[in-house]
Coordinates of C-alpha atoms in Angstrom, one line a residue:
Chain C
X1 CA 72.6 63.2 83.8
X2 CA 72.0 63.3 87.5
X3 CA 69.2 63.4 89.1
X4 CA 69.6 65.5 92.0
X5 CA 70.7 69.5 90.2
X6 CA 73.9 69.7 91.3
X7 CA 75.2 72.9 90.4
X8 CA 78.9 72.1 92.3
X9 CA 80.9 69.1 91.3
X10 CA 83.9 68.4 92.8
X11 CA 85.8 64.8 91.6
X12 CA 88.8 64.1 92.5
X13 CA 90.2 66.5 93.7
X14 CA 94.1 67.3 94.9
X15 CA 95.8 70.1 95.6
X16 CA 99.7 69.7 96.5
X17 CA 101.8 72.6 98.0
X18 CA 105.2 70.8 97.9
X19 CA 104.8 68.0 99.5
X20 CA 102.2 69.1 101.5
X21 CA 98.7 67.5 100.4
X22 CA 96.3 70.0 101.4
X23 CA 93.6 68.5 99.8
X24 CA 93.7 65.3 99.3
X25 CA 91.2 63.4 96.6
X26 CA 88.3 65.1 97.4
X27 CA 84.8 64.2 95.6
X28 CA 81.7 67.0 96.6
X29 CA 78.4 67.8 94.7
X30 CA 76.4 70.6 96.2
X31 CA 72.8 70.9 95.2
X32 CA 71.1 74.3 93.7
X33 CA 69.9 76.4 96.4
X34 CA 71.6 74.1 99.3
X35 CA 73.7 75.3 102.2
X36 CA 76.7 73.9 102.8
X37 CA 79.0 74.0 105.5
X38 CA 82.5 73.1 105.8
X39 CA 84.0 72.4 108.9
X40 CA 87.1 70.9 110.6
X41 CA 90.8 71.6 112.6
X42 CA 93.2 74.2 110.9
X43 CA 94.8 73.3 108.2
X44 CA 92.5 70.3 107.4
X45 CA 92.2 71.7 103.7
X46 CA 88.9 73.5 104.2
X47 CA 89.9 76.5 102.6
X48 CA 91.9 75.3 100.2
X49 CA 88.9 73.3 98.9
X50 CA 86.6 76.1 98.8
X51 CA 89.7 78.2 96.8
X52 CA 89.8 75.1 94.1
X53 CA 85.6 75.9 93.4
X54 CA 86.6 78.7 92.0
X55 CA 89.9 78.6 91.0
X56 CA 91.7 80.6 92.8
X57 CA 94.1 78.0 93.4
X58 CA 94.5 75.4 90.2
X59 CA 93.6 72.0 91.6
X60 CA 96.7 70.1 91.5
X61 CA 94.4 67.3 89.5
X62 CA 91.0 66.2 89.6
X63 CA 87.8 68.2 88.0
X64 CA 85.6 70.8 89.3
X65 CA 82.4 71.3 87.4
X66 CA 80.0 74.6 88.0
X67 CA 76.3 74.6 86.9
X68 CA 77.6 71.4 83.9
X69 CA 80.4 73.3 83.0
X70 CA 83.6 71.9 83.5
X71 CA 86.5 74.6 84.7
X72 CA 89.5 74.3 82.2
X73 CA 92.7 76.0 82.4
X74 CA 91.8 78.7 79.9
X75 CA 91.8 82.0 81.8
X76 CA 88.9 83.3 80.1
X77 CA 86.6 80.7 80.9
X78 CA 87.9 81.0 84.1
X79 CA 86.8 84.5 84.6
X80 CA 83.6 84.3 83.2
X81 CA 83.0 81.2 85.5
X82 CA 84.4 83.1 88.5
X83 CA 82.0 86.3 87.6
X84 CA 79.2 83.9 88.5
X85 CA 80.5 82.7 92.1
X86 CA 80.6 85.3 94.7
X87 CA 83.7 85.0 97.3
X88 CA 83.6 86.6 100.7
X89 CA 87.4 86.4 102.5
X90 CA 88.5 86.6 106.2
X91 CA 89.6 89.6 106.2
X92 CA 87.0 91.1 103.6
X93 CA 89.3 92.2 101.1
X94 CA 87.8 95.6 99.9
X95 CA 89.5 98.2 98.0
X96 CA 91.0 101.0 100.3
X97 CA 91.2 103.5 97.4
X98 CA 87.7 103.4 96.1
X99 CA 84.3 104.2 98.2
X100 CA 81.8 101.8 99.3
X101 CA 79.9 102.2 95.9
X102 CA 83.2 102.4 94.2
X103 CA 83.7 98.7 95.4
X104 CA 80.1 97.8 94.4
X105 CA 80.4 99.0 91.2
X106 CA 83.6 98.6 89.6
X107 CA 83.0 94.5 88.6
X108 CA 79.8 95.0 87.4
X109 CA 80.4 98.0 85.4
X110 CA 84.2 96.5 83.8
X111 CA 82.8 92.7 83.7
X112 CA 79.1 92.9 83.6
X113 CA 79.0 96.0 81.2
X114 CA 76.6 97.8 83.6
X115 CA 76.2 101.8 83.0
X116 CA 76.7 103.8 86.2
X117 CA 73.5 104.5 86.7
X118 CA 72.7 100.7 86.5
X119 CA 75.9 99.5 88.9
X120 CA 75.0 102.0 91.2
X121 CA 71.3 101.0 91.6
X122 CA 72.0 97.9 92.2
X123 CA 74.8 98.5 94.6
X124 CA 72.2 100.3 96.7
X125 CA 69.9 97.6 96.5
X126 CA 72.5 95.3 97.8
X127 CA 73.6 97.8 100.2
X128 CA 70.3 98.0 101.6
X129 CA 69.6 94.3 101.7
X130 CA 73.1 94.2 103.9
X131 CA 71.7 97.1 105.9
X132 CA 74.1 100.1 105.5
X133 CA 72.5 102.1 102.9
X134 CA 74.0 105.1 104.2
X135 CA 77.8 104.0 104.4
X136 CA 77.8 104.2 100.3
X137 CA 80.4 107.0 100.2
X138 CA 82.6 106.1 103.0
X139 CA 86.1 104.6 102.6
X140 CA 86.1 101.0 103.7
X141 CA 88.9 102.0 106.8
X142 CA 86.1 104.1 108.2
X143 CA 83.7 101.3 108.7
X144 CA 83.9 98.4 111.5
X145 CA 84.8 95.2 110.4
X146 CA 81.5 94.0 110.5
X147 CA 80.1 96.9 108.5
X148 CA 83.2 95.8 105.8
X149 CA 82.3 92.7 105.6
X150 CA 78.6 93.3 104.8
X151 CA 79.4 95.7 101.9
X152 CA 82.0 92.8 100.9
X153 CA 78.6 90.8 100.7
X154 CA 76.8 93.1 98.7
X155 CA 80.0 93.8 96.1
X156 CA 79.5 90.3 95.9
X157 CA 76.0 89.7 95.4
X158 CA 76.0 93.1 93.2
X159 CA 77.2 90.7 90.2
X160 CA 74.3 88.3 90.2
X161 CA 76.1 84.7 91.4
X162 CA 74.5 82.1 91.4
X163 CA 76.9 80.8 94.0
X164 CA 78.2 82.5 97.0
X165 CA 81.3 81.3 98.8
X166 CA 82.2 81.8 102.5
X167 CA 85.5 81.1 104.0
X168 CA 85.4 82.2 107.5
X169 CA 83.8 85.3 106.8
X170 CA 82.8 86.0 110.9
X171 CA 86.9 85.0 112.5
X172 CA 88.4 88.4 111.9
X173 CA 85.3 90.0 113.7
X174 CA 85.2 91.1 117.4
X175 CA 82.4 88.9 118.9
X176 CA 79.7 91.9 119.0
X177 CA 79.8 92.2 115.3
X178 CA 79.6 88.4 114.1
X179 CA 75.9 88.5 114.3
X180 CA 75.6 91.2 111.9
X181 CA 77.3 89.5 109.4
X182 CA 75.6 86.2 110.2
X183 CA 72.2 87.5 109.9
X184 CA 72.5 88.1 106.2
X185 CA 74.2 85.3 105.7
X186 CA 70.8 83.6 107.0
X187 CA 68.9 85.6 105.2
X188 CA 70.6 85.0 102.0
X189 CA 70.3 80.9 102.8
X190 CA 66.6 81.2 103.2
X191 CA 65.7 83.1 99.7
X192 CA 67.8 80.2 98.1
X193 CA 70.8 80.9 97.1
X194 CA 73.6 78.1 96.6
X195 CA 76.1 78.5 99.7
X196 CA 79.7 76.9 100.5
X197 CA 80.9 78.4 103.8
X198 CA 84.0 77.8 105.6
X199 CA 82.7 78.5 109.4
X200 CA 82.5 77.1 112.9
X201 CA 79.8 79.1 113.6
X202 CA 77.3 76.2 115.1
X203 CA 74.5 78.6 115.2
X204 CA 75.2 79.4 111.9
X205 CA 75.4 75.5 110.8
X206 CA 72.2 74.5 113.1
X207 CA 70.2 77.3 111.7
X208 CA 70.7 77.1 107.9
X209 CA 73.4 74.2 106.8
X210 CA 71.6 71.6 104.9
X211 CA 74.8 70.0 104.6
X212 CA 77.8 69.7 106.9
X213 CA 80.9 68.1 105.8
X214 CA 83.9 67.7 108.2
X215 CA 87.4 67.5 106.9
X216 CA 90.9 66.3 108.4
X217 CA 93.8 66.2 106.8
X218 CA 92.7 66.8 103.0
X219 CA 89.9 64.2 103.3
X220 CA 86.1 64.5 103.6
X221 CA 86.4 62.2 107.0
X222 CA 81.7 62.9 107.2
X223 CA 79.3 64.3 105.2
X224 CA 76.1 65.0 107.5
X225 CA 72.9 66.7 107.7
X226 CA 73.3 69.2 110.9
X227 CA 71.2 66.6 113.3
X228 CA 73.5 64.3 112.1
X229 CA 76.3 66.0 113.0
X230 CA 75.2 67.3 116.6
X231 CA 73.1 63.9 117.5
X232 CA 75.0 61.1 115.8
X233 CA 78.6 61.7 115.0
X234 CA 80.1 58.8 113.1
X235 CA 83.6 59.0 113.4
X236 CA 85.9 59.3 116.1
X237 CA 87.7 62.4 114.9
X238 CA 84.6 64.0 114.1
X239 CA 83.4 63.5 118.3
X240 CA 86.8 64.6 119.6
X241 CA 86.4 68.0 117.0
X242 CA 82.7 68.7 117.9
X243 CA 84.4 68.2 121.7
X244 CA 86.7 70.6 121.7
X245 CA 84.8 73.5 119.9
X246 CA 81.1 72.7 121.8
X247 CA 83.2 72.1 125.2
X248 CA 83.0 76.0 126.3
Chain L
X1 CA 95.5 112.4 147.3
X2 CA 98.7 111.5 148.6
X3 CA 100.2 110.2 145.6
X4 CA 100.1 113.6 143.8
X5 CA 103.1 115.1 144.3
X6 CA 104.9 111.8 142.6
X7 CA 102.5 111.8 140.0
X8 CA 103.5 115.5 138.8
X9 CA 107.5 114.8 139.2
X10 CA 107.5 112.4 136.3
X11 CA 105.1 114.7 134.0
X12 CA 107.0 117.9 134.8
X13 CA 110.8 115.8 133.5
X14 CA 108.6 114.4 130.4
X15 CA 107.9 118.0 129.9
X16 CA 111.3 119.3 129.9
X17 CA 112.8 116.6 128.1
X18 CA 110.4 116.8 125.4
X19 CA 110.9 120.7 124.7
X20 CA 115.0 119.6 124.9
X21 CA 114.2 117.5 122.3
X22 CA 112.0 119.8 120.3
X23 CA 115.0 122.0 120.7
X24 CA 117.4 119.1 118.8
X25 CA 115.1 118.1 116.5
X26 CA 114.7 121.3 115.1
X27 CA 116.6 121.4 111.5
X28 CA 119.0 123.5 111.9
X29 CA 120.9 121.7 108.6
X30 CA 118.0 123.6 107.0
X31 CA 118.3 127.1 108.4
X32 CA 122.2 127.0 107.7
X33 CA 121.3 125.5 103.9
X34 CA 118.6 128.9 103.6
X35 CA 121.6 130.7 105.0
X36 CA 123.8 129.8 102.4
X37 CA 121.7 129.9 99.3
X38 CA 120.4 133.4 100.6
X39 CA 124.0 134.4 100.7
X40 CA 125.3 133.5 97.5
X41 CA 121.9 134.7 95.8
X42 CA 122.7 138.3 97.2
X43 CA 126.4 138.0 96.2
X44 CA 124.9 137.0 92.9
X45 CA 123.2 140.3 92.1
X46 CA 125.4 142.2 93.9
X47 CA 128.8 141.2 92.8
X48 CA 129.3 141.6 88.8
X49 CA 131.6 138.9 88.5
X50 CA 129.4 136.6 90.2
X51 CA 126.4 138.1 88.0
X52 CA 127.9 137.7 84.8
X53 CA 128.3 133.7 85.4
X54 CA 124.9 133.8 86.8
X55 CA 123.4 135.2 83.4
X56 CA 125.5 133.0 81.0
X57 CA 124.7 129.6 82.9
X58 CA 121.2 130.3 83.6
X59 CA 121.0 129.8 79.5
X60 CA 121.3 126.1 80.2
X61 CA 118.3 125.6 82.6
X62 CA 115.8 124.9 80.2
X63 CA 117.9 122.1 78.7
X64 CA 118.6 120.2 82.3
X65 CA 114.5 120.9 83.3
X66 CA 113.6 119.7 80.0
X67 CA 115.9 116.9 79.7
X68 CA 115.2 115.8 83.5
X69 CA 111.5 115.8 82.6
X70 CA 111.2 114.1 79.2
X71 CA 114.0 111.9 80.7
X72 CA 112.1 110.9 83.5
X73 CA 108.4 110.9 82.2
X74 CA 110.2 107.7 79.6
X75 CA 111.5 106.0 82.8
X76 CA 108.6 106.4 84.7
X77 CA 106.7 104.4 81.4
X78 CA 109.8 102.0 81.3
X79 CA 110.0 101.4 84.8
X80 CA 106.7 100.7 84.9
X81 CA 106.6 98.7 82.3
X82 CA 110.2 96.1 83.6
X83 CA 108.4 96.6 87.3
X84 CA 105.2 94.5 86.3
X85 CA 107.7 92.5 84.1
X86 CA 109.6 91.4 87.2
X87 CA 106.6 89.9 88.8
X88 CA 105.2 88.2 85.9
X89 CA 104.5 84.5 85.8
X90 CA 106.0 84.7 82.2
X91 CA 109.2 83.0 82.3
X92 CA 110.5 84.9 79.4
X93 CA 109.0 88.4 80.5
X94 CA 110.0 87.8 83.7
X95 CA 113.7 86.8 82.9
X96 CA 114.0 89.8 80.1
X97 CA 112.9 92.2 83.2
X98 CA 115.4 90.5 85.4
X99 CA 118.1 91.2 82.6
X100 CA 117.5 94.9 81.8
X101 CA 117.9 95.3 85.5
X102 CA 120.4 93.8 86.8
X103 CA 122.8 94.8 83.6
X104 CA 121.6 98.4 84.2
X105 CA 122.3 98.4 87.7
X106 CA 125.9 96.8 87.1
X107 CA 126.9 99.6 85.3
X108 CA 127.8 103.4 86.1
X109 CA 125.3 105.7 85.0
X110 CA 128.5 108.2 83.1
X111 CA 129.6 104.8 81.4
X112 CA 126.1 104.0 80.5
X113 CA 125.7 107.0 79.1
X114 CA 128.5 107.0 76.7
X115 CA 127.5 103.5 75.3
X116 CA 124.4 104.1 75.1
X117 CA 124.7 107.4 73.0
X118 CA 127.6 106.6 71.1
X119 CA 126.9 102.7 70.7
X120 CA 123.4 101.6 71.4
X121 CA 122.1 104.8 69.2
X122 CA 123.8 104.2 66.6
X123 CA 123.4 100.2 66.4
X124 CA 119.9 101.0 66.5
X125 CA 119.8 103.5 63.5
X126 CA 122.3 100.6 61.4
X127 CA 119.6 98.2 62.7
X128 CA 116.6 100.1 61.3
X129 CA 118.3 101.4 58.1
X130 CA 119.0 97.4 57.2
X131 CA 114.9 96.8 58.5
X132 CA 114.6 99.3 55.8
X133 CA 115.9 97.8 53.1
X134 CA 114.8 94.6 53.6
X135 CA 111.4 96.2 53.4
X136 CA 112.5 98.0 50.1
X137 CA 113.7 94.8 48.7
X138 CA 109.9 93.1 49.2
X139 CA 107.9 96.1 47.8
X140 CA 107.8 97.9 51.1
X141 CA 109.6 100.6 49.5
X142 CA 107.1 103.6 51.2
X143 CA 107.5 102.1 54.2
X144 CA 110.8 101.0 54.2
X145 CA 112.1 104.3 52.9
X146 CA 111.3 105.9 56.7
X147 CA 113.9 103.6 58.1
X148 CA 116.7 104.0 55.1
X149 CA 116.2 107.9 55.8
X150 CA 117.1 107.2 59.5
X151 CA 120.8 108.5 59.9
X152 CA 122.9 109.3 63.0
X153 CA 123.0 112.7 62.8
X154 CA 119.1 112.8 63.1
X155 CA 119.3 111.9 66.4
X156 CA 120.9 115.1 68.0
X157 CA 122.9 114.8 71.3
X158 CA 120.4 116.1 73.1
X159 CA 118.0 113.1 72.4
X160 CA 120.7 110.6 73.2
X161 CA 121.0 111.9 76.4
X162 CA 117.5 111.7 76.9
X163 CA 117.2 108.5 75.9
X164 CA 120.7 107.4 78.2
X165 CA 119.2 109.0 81.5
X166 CA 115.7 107.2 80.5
X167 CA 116.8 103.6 79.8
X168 CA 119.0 104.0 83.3
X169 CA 116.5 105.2 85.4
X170 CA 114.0 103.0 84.0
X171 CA 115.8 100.0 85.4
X172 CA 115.9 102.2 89.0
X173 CA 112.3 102.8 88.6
X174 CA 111.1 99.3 88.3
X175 CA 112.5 98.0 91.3
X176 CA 110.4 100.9 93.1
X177 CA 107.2 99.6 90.8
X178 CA 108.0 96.0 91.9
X179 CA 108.2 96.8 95.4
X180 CA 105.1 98.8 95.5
X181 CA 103.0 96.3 93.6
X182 CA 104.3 93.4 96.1
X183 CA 103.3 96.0 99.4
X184 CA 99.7 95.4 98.5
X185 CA 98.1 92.2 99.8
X186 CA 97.4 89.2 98.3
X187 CA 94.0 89.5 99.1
X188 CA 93.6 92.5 97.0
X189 CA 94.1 90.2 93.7
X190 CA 92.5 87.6 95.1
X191 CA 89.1 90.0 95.9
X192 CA 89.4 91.4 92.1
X193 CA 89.8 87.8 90.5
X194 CA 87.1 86.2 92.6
X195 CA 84.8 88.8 91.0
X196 CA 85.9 87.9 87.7
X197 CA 88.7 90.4 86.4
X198 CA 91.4 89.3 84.3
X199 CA 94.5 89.4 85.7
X200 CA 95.5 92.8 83.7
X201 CA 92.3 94.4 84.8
X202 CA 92.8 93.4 88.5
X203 CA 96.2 94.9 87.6
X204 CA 94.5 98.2 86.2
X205 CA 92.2 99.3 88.6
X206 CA 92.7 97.6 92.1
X207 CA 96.2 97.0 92.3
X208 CA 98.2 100.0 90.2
X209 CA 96.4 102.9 91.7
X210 CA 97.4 101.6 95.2
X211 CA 100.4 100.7 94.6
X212 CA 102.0 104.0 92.7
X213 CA 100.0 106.0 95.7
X214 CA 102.4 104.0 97.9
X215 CA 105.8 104.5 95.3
X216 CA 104.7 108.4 94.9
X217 CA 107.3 109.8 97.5
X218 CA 110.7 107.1 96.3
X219 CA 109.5 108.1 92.8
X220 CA 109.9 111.8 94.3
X221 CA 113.1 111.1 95.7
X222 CA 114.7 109.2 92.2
X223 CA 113.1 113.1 90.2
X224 CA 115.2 114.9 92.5
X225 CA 118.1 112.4 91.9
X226 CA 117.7 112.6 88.4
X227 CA 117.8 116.6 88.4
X228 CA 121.7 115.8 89.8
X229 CA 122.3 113.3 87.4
X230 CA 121.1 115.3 84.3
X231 CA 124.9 117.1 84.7
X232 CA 126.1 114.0 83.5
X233 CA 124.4 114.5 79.7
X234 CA 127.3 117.7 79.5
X235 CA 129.7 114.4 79.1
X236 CA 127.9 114.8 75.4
X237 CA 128.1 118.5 75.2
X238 CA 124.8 118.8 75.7
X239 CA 124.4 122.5 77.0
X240 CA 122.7 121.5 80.5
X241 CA 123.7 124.3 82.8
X242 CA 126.7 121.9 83.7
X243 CA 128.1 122.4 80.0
X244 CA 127.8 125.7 80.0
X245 CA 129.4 126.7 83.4
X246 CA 132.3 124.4 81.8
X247 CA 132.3 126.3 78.9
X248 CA 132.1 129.5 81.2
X249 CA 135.4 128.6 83.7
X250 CA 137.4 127.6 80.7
X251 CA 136.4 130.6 78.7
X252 CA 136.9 133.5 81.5
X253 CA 139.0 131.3 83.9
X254 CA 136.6 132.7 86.4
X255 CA 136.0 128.5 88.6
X256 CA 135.2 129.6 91.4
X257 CA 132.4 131.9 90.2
X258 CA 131.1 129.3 87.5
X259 CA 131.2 126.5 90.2
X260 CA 129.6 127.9 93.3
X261 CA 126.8 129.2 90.9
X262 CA 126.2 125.9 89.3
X263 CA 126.3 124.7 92.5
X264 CA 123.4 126.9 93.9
X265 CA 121.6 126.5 91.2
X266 CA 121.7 122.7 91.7
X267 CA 121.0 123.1 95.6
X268 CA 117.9 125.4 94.7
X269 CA 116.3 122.8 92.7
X270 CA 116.8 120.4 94.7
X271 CA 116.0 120.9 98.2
X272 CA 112.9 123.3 96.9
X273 CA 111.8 119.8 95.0
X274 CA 113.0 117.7 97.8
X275 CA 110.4 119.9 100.1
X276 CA 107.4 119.0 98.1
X277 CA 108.3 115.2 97.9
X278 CA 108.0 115.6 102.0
X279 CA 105.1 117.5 101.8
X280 CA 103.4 114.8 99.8
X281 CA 104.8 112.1 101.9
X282 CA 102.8 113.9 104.6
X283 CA 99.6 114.7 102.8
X284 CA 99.2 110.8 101.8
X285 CA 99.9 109.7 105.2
X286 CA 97.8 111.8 106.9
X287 CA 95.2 110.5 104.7
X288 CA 95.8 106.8 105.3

């Protein structure tokens, strides 16, 4: 076995849409309790890659592994695997027709089995952890987008993951509310939890990335620590990218 | 200061244009349909003739409202049903959908419902009489016996035409289904997956309840169709209230009276149920 705990393994992977390669043999192992980043131009495959993790896009070929068990193409594997990985979307995703707690609670109670009482407990935990306690019976259009993309957090993290993935959770936000959304973000990264994240927030990646890895076209072009990245870029591409976004 | 005076031309023309067009956009179609029903209802229980038709074709009411709604609460399942068909992955669900539909849809509803009453009924009963006695033949005999029993005159007219307006509509229905359930984002299915629904629970309680909010009003629309097509079942001599102002006409020769008050009497339903589909469009928009 390995040594390091990896509990995300990526070999090999590809994912074709036509002829487009969108990711393009990708290998990634993400240790228990790290941060990772992923970062790189449009279309580089970023998101597509973090989709694969759980599934919601079948890899094209290739194996993803999640805490030493291999995804496979039975669906009901697949669900219970993706029960354990939280996913936080662009444009947050909640459900218009049910409350805030509605949201919170619906997985846990129809997947996890939780009573009402239960889901709903823990839905104000996690509402309180996000910071909007007192939103719990609004409809998600009557919150900003920051405020809905905290309570996508917490519908998340109601279901106990053990991984948490981000794909540009803050670009949909006006600037004033990005914070907000970064801040537990942070806070999550510091009590440990196991993060993939989809950003170009470079706060966001100096402050709690262990891990940056920059992709272009499908590939993995560098894998870096943060320092790495800002100090000591390796590749060409990687300078002219770090160029462009750091130049304002 | 100076600029005032061209700042109030513009808002006083806004003004009268906009009470013009208050004035146009009134519906006076709907005044002059009130008008008309008003009318014929007071000719109705003033004028004996007119009365007399009224009280022998209002004995067919309870067939049309009845067959309209058992009619259209089996569409509403079937349509449901060929709708989430139609977007299936499943190349054979999918393709069976597709089928029902379009062959449907090909079709005129008054020919449908001939075939289906006087062919596809009675296929089906020479179907499940010869299920029953291949049951018979391997011991089945208690259970088989229910489908030997089955004859064509168990299934009265009235059912057939049930069934005939159901089956058609379904296929009507499911392309409203299908379009609702494709009006809600991707990202909707995606959001329910992620947290580990199955695909029929995702289905079930994130994507149906928006999307049959969203169909409420065309499903609205194809009740108060159906309500007009229900006159079609009197092709079977069902007594619908179409049947029996027939039956009325050829029995007293009295057409005009039979026809204008089977004609009210469709109007009445029908903008009165028309009215509430609007009023509900309204109510779930204003609460978007």
């Amino acid at each position: 076995m390995n040594k390091a705990d990896h509990i995300i393994v990526v070999k090999d992977l590809y994912k074709y849409f036509g002829d487009i390669k969108a990711v393009d043999g990708v290998s990634l192992n993400v240790e228990r309790g790290k941060v990772v980043v992923v970062i790189g131009p449009s279309g580089s495959g970023k998101s597509t890659l973090l989709r694969c993790i759980n599934h919601l896009e079948i890899p094209s070929s290739g194996e993803v592994w999640i805490d030493g068990e291999q995804i496979t193409h039975d669906a009901k594997q697949i669900n219970e695997i993706r029960a354990e990985i939280g996913m936080v979307f662009q444009l947050f995703n909640l459900f218009p027709h049910l409350t805030v707690m509605e949201n919170i609670t619906l997985a846990q109670k129809i997947i996890r089995g939780r009573s009402q009482a239960e889901a709903a407990q823990v839905a104000l935990e996690q509402l309180k952890r996000v910071g909007i306690p007192e939103k719990a019976d609004a409809y998600p259009t009557n919150l900003s987008g920051g405020q809905q993309q905290r309570v996508a957090i917490a519908r998340a993290l109601a279901m106990k993951p053990k991984i948490m993935l981000f794909d540009e959770p803050t670009s949909a936000l006006d600037p004033e509310m990005i914070k907000e959304v970064l801040d537990v973000m942070l806070d999550l990264a510091q009590e440990g939890m196991t993060m993939v994240c989809v950003s170009h927030e470079m706060g966001f990646v100096r402050s709690a990335a262990d891990e940056v890895v920059f992709m272009d076209f499908g590939k993995i072009v560098e894998q870096t620590t943060p320092e790495g990245l800002f100090n000591n870029p390796q590749h060409e591409r990687t300078k002219l990218f770090l160029s462009q976004i750091l130049a304002h | 200061m100076a600029e005032q005076p061209q700042a109030i031309k513009p808002v006083i023309e806004i003004d009268d244009l906009s009470s013009k067009k208050r004035f146009r956009d009134l519906p006076f179609w709907f005044f002059a349909l009130i008008l008309i029903a008003i009318f014929v209802f007071i000719v109705i229980s003033s004028n004996e003739d007119y009365n007399n038709a009224f009280m022998f074709i209002k004995a067919g009411l309870i067939i049309t409202i009845k067959t309209t709604l058992i009619a259209f609460s089996i569409a509403t399942l079937f349509g449901l049903l060929a709708g989430l068909g139609r977007i299936s992955k499943n190349v054979i669900i999918n393709n069976l959908a597709r089928l029902y539909v379009e062959l449907i849809r090909g079709i005129p509803i008054l020919v449908l419902i001939f075939f289906i009453a006087l062919v596809g009924v009675p296929v089906l009963v020479g179907g499940m009489n010869n299920l029953g006695f291949w049951l018979t033949e391997r011991g089945l005999g208690f259970l088989g016996g229910i489908f030997t029993k089955i004859t064509n005159q168990n299934i009265s007219m009235n059912s057939r035409a049930i069934i005939s307006l159901a089956v058609t509509y379904g296929a009507y229905l499911a392309e409203i289904f299908r379009a609702g359930i494709q009006s809600i984002s991707k990202g909707q299915m995606e959001a329910a997956r992620s947290l580990g629904m199955s695909y029929s629970q995702a289905m079930r309680y994130v994507i149906l309840p928006q999307a049959v909010r969203n169909v409420l009003p065309a499903l609205g629309n194809d009740f108060v169709a159906m309500v007009k097509d229900s006159s079609l079942v009197s092709v079977l001599a069902v007594r619908d209230i179409t049947q029996v102002a027939r039956l009325y006409a050829g029995s007293t020769f009295r057409f005009r009276e039979a026809y204008v008050t089977l004609s009210v009497m469709y109007l009445t339903m029908t903008v009165v149920l028309s009215l509430l589909v609007q009023l509900l469009e309204r109510r779930l928009r204003s609460h978007e």
